[in-house]
mmCIF file of C-alpha atoms in Angstrom:
data_model
loop_
_atom_site.group_PDB
_atom_site.id
_atom_site.type_symbol
_atom_site.label_atom_id
_atom_site.label_comp_id
_atom_site.label_asym_id
_atom_site.label_seq_id
_atom_site.Cartn_x
_atom_site.Cartn_y
_atom_site.Cartn_z
ATOM 1 C CA MET A 1 149.644 81.956 136.305
ATOM 2 C CA ALA A 2 146.944 81.298 137.858
ATOM 3 C CA VAL A 3 144.053 82.712 136.010
ATOM 4 C CA SER A 4 140.877 84.096 137.526
ATOM 5 C CA LEU A 5 137.453 82.348 136.865
ATOM 6 C CA ARG A 6 136.195 85.801 136.286
ATOM 7 C CA THR A 7 138.758 86.476 133.302
ATOM 8 C CA ILE A 8 137.770 82.935 131.884
ATOM 9 C CA CYS A 9 133.959 84.082 131.895
ATOM 10 C CA THR A 10 135.146 87.296 130.443
ATOM 11 C CA ALA A 11 136.977 86.479 127.761
ATOM 12 C CA ALA A 12 133.970 83.730 126.909
ATOM 13 C CA SER A 13 131.545 86.513 126.888
ATOM 14 C CA ARG A 14 132.891 88.562 124.825
ATOM 15 C CA GLN A 15 133.279 86.034 121.844
ATOM 16 C CA SER A 16 129.777 84.745 122.120
ATOM 17 C CA ILE A 17 128.334 88.080 121.889
ATOM 18 C CA ARG A 18 125.662 87.934 119.251
ATOM 19 C CA SER A 19 124.363 90.746 117.226
ATOM 20 C CA PHE A 20 120.603 92.424 117.955
ATOM 21 C CA SER A 21 118.746 94.036 114.960
ATOM 22 C CA SER A 22 115.340 95.489 115.314
ATOM 23 C CA THR A 23 114.676 96.001 111.518
ATOM 24 C CA CYS A 24 112.358 94.466 109.609
ATOM 25 C CA VAL A 25 113.341 92.000 107.165
ATOM 26 C CA SER A 26 113.526 93.255 103.521
ATOM 27 C CA HIS A 27 112.978 90.916 100.520
ATOM 28 C CA ALA A 28 115.557 92.272 97.618
ATOM 29 C CA GLY A 29 113.040 93.102 94.673
ATOM 30 C CA LYS A 30 109.802 92.713 96.763
ATOM 31 C CA LYS A 31 108.579 95.966 96.205
ATOM 32 C CA TRP A 32 109.139 96.300 92.031
ATOM 33 C CA ARG A 33 107.713 92.638 91.700
ATOM 34 C CA LEU A 34 104.349 93.901 93.633
ATOM 35 C CA GLU A 35 104.612 97.182 91.315
ATOM 36 C CA ASN A 36 104.848 94.619 88.211
ATOM 37 C CA GLY A 37 102.182 92.359 89.374
ATOM 38 C CA LEU A 38 104.403 89.526 89.962
ATOM 39 C CA ALA A 39 104.993 87.035 92.970
ATOM 40 C CA ASN A 40 106.201 88.400 96.124
ATOM 41 C CA SER A 41 108.981 86.760 96.146
ATOM 42 C CA GLY A 42 111.108 85.187 92.948
ATOM 43 C CA SER A 43 110.570 81.982 93.339
ATOM 44 C CA GLU A 44 106.786 81.515 94.085
ATOM 45 C CA TYR A 45 106.339 80.710 90.330
ATOM 46 C CA GLY A 46 108.194 81.488 87.187
ATOM 47 C CA PRO A 47 110.542 79.587 84.850
ATOM 48 C CA ILE A 48 112.951 78.519 87.774
ATOM 49 C CA THR A 49 110.370 77.193 89.620
ATOM 50 C CA ASP A 50 107.938 75.734 87.354
ATOM 51 C CA LEU A 51 110.185 74.128 84.364
ATOM 52 C CA PRO A 52 112.629 71.172 85.498
ATOM 53 C CA ASP A 53 116.034 71.536 86.308
ATOM 54 C CA TRP A 54 117.848 69.356 83.583
ATOM 55 C CA SER A 55 116.359 67.062 81.274
ATOM 56 C CA PHE A 56 117.816 63.840 79.099
ATOM 57 C CA ALA A 57 120.676 63.939 76.131
ATOM 58 C CA ASP A 58 117.673 62.611 73.918
ATOM 59 C CA GLY A 59 115.331 65.445 74.203
ATOM 60 C CA ARG A 60 113.141 63.656 76.829
ATOM 61 C CA PRO A 61 112.233 65.566 80.050
ATOM 62 C CA ALA A 62 113.119 65.010 83.375
ATOM 63 C CA PRO A 63 110.523 63.390 85.892
ATOM 64 C CA PRO A 64 108.678 66.430 87.642
ATOM 65 C CA LEU A 65 110.223 66.860 90.831
ATOM 66 C CA LYS A 66 108.272 66.812 94.341
ATOM 67 C CA GLY A 67 108.397 70.454 94.507
ATOM 68 C CA GLN A 68 106.617 70.951 90.885
ATOM 69 C CA ILE A 69 103.805 68.404 91.469
ATOM 70 C CA ARG A 70 103.106 69.778 94.937
ATOM 71 C CA ARG A 71 102.510 72.983 93.421
ATOM 72 C CA GLN A 72 100.572 71.506 90.453
ATOM 73 C CA LYS A 73 98.376 70.181 92.886
ATOM 74 C CA GLN A 74 98.259 73.288 94.814
ATOM 75 C CA ARG A 75 97.182 75.176 91.128
ATOM 76 C CA GLU A 76 94.343 72.269 90.307
ATOM 77 C CA GLU A 77 92.801 72.597 93.927
ATOM 78 C CA PHE A 78 92.647 76.445 93.887
ATOM 79 C CA ALA A 79 91.315 76.164 89.976
ATOM 80 C CA ARG A 80 88.447 73.807 91.279
ATOM 81 C CA ARG A 81 87.696 76.015 94.323
ATOM 82 C CA ALA A 82 87.330 78.873 91.866
ATOM 83 C CA VAL A 83 85.278 76.977 89.258
ATOM 84 C CA TYR A 84 82.784 75.782 92.475
ATOM 85 C CA LEU A 85 82.472 79.329 94.107
ATOM 86 C CA ASN A 86 81.897 80.968 90.449
ATOM 87 C CA ALA A 87 79.465 78.014 90.031
ATOM 88 C CA GLU A 88 78.044 79.025 93.776
ATOM 89 C CA VAL A 89 78.096 82.841 92.719
ATOM 90 C CA ASP A 90 75.511 82.278 89.632
ATOM 91 C CA GLU A 91 73.082 80.093 91.352
ATOM 92 C CA GLY A 92 72.943 83.095 93.875
ATOM 93 C CA MET A 93 72.377 85.544 91.510
ATOM 94 C CA LYS A 94 69.985 83.315 89.725
ATOM 95 C CA GLN A 95 67.784 82.783 92.800
ATOM 96 C CA TRP A 96 68.020 86.697 93.281
ATOM 97 C CA CYS A 97 67.051 86.914 90.368
ATOM 98 C CA GLU A 98 63.935 84.922 90.429
ATOM 99 C CA ARG A 99 62.924 85.829 93.886
ATOM 100 C CA LYS A 100 62.829 89.694 92.866
ATOM 101 C CA GLU A 101 60.574 88.895 89.752
ATOM 102 C CA ALA A 102 58.511 86.799 92.451
ATOM 103 C CA GLU A 103 58.212 89.870 94.078
ATOM 104 C CA LYS A 104 57.467 92.049 91.561
ATOM 105 C CA GLN A 105 54.659 89.916 90.440
ATOM 106 C CA LYS A 106 53.383 89.461 93.127
ATOM 107 C CA GLU A 107 53.044 93.354 93.783
ATOM 108 C CA GLU A 108 51.287 93.525 90.457
ATOM 109 C CA HIS A 109 48.609 91.079 91.744
ATOM 110 C CA VAL A 110 47.950 93.183 94.476
ATOM 111 C CA LYS A 111 47.397 96.047 92.477
ATOM 112 C CA SER A 112 45.206 94.013 90.162
ATOM 113 C CA LEU A 113 43.031 93.245 93.152
ATOM 114 C CA LEU A 114 42.502 96.387 94.333
ATOM 115 C CA LEU A 115 38.917 98.411 94.078
ATOM 116 C CA LYS A 116 38.711 99.922 90.490
ATOM 117 C CA PRO A 117 37.461 103.513 90.184
ATOM 118 C CA LYS A 118 34.081 104.391 89.346
ATOM 119 C CA GLY A 119 31.930 106.858 87.640
ATOM 120 C CA ASN A 120 33.509 110.819 87.840
ATOM 121 C CA LEU A 121 36.658 109.267 89.312
ATOM 122 C CA LEU A 122 36.880 106.691 85.959
ATOM 123 C CA LEU A 123 36.569 109.658 83.576
ATOM 124 C CA LYS A 124 38.778 112.287 84.955
ATOM 125 C CA ASN A 125 41.543 109.472 85.063
ATOM 126 C CA LYS A 126 40.882 108.752 81.307
ATOM 127 C CA LYS A 127 41.764 112.544 80.205
#
């Protein structure tokens, strides 16, 4: 009744076979959410993630959870960065307009320094 080593290894290998899939992971409803202007996954924002899980019986809100505090800080940082970049773009546009105005004034000044027509050419230009 001696069992050979080969029989034991074959039986063990059959039980430990894992399936392998080469298909990409598809998140349920991702396409629909993206088409409707929502987040990639259902847990990025919304009432399920933003609202507290519970509240006190007397109506007081529950203290915020760590994830809620982290998301709030991320949103505040994003808002600060958006305001900063918007101000930077406004400043750049202002400088660009000033530069264009200065170039225009310089061009007009150069035109005013050019020689003026005299004699017959002056009379022809006035007609």
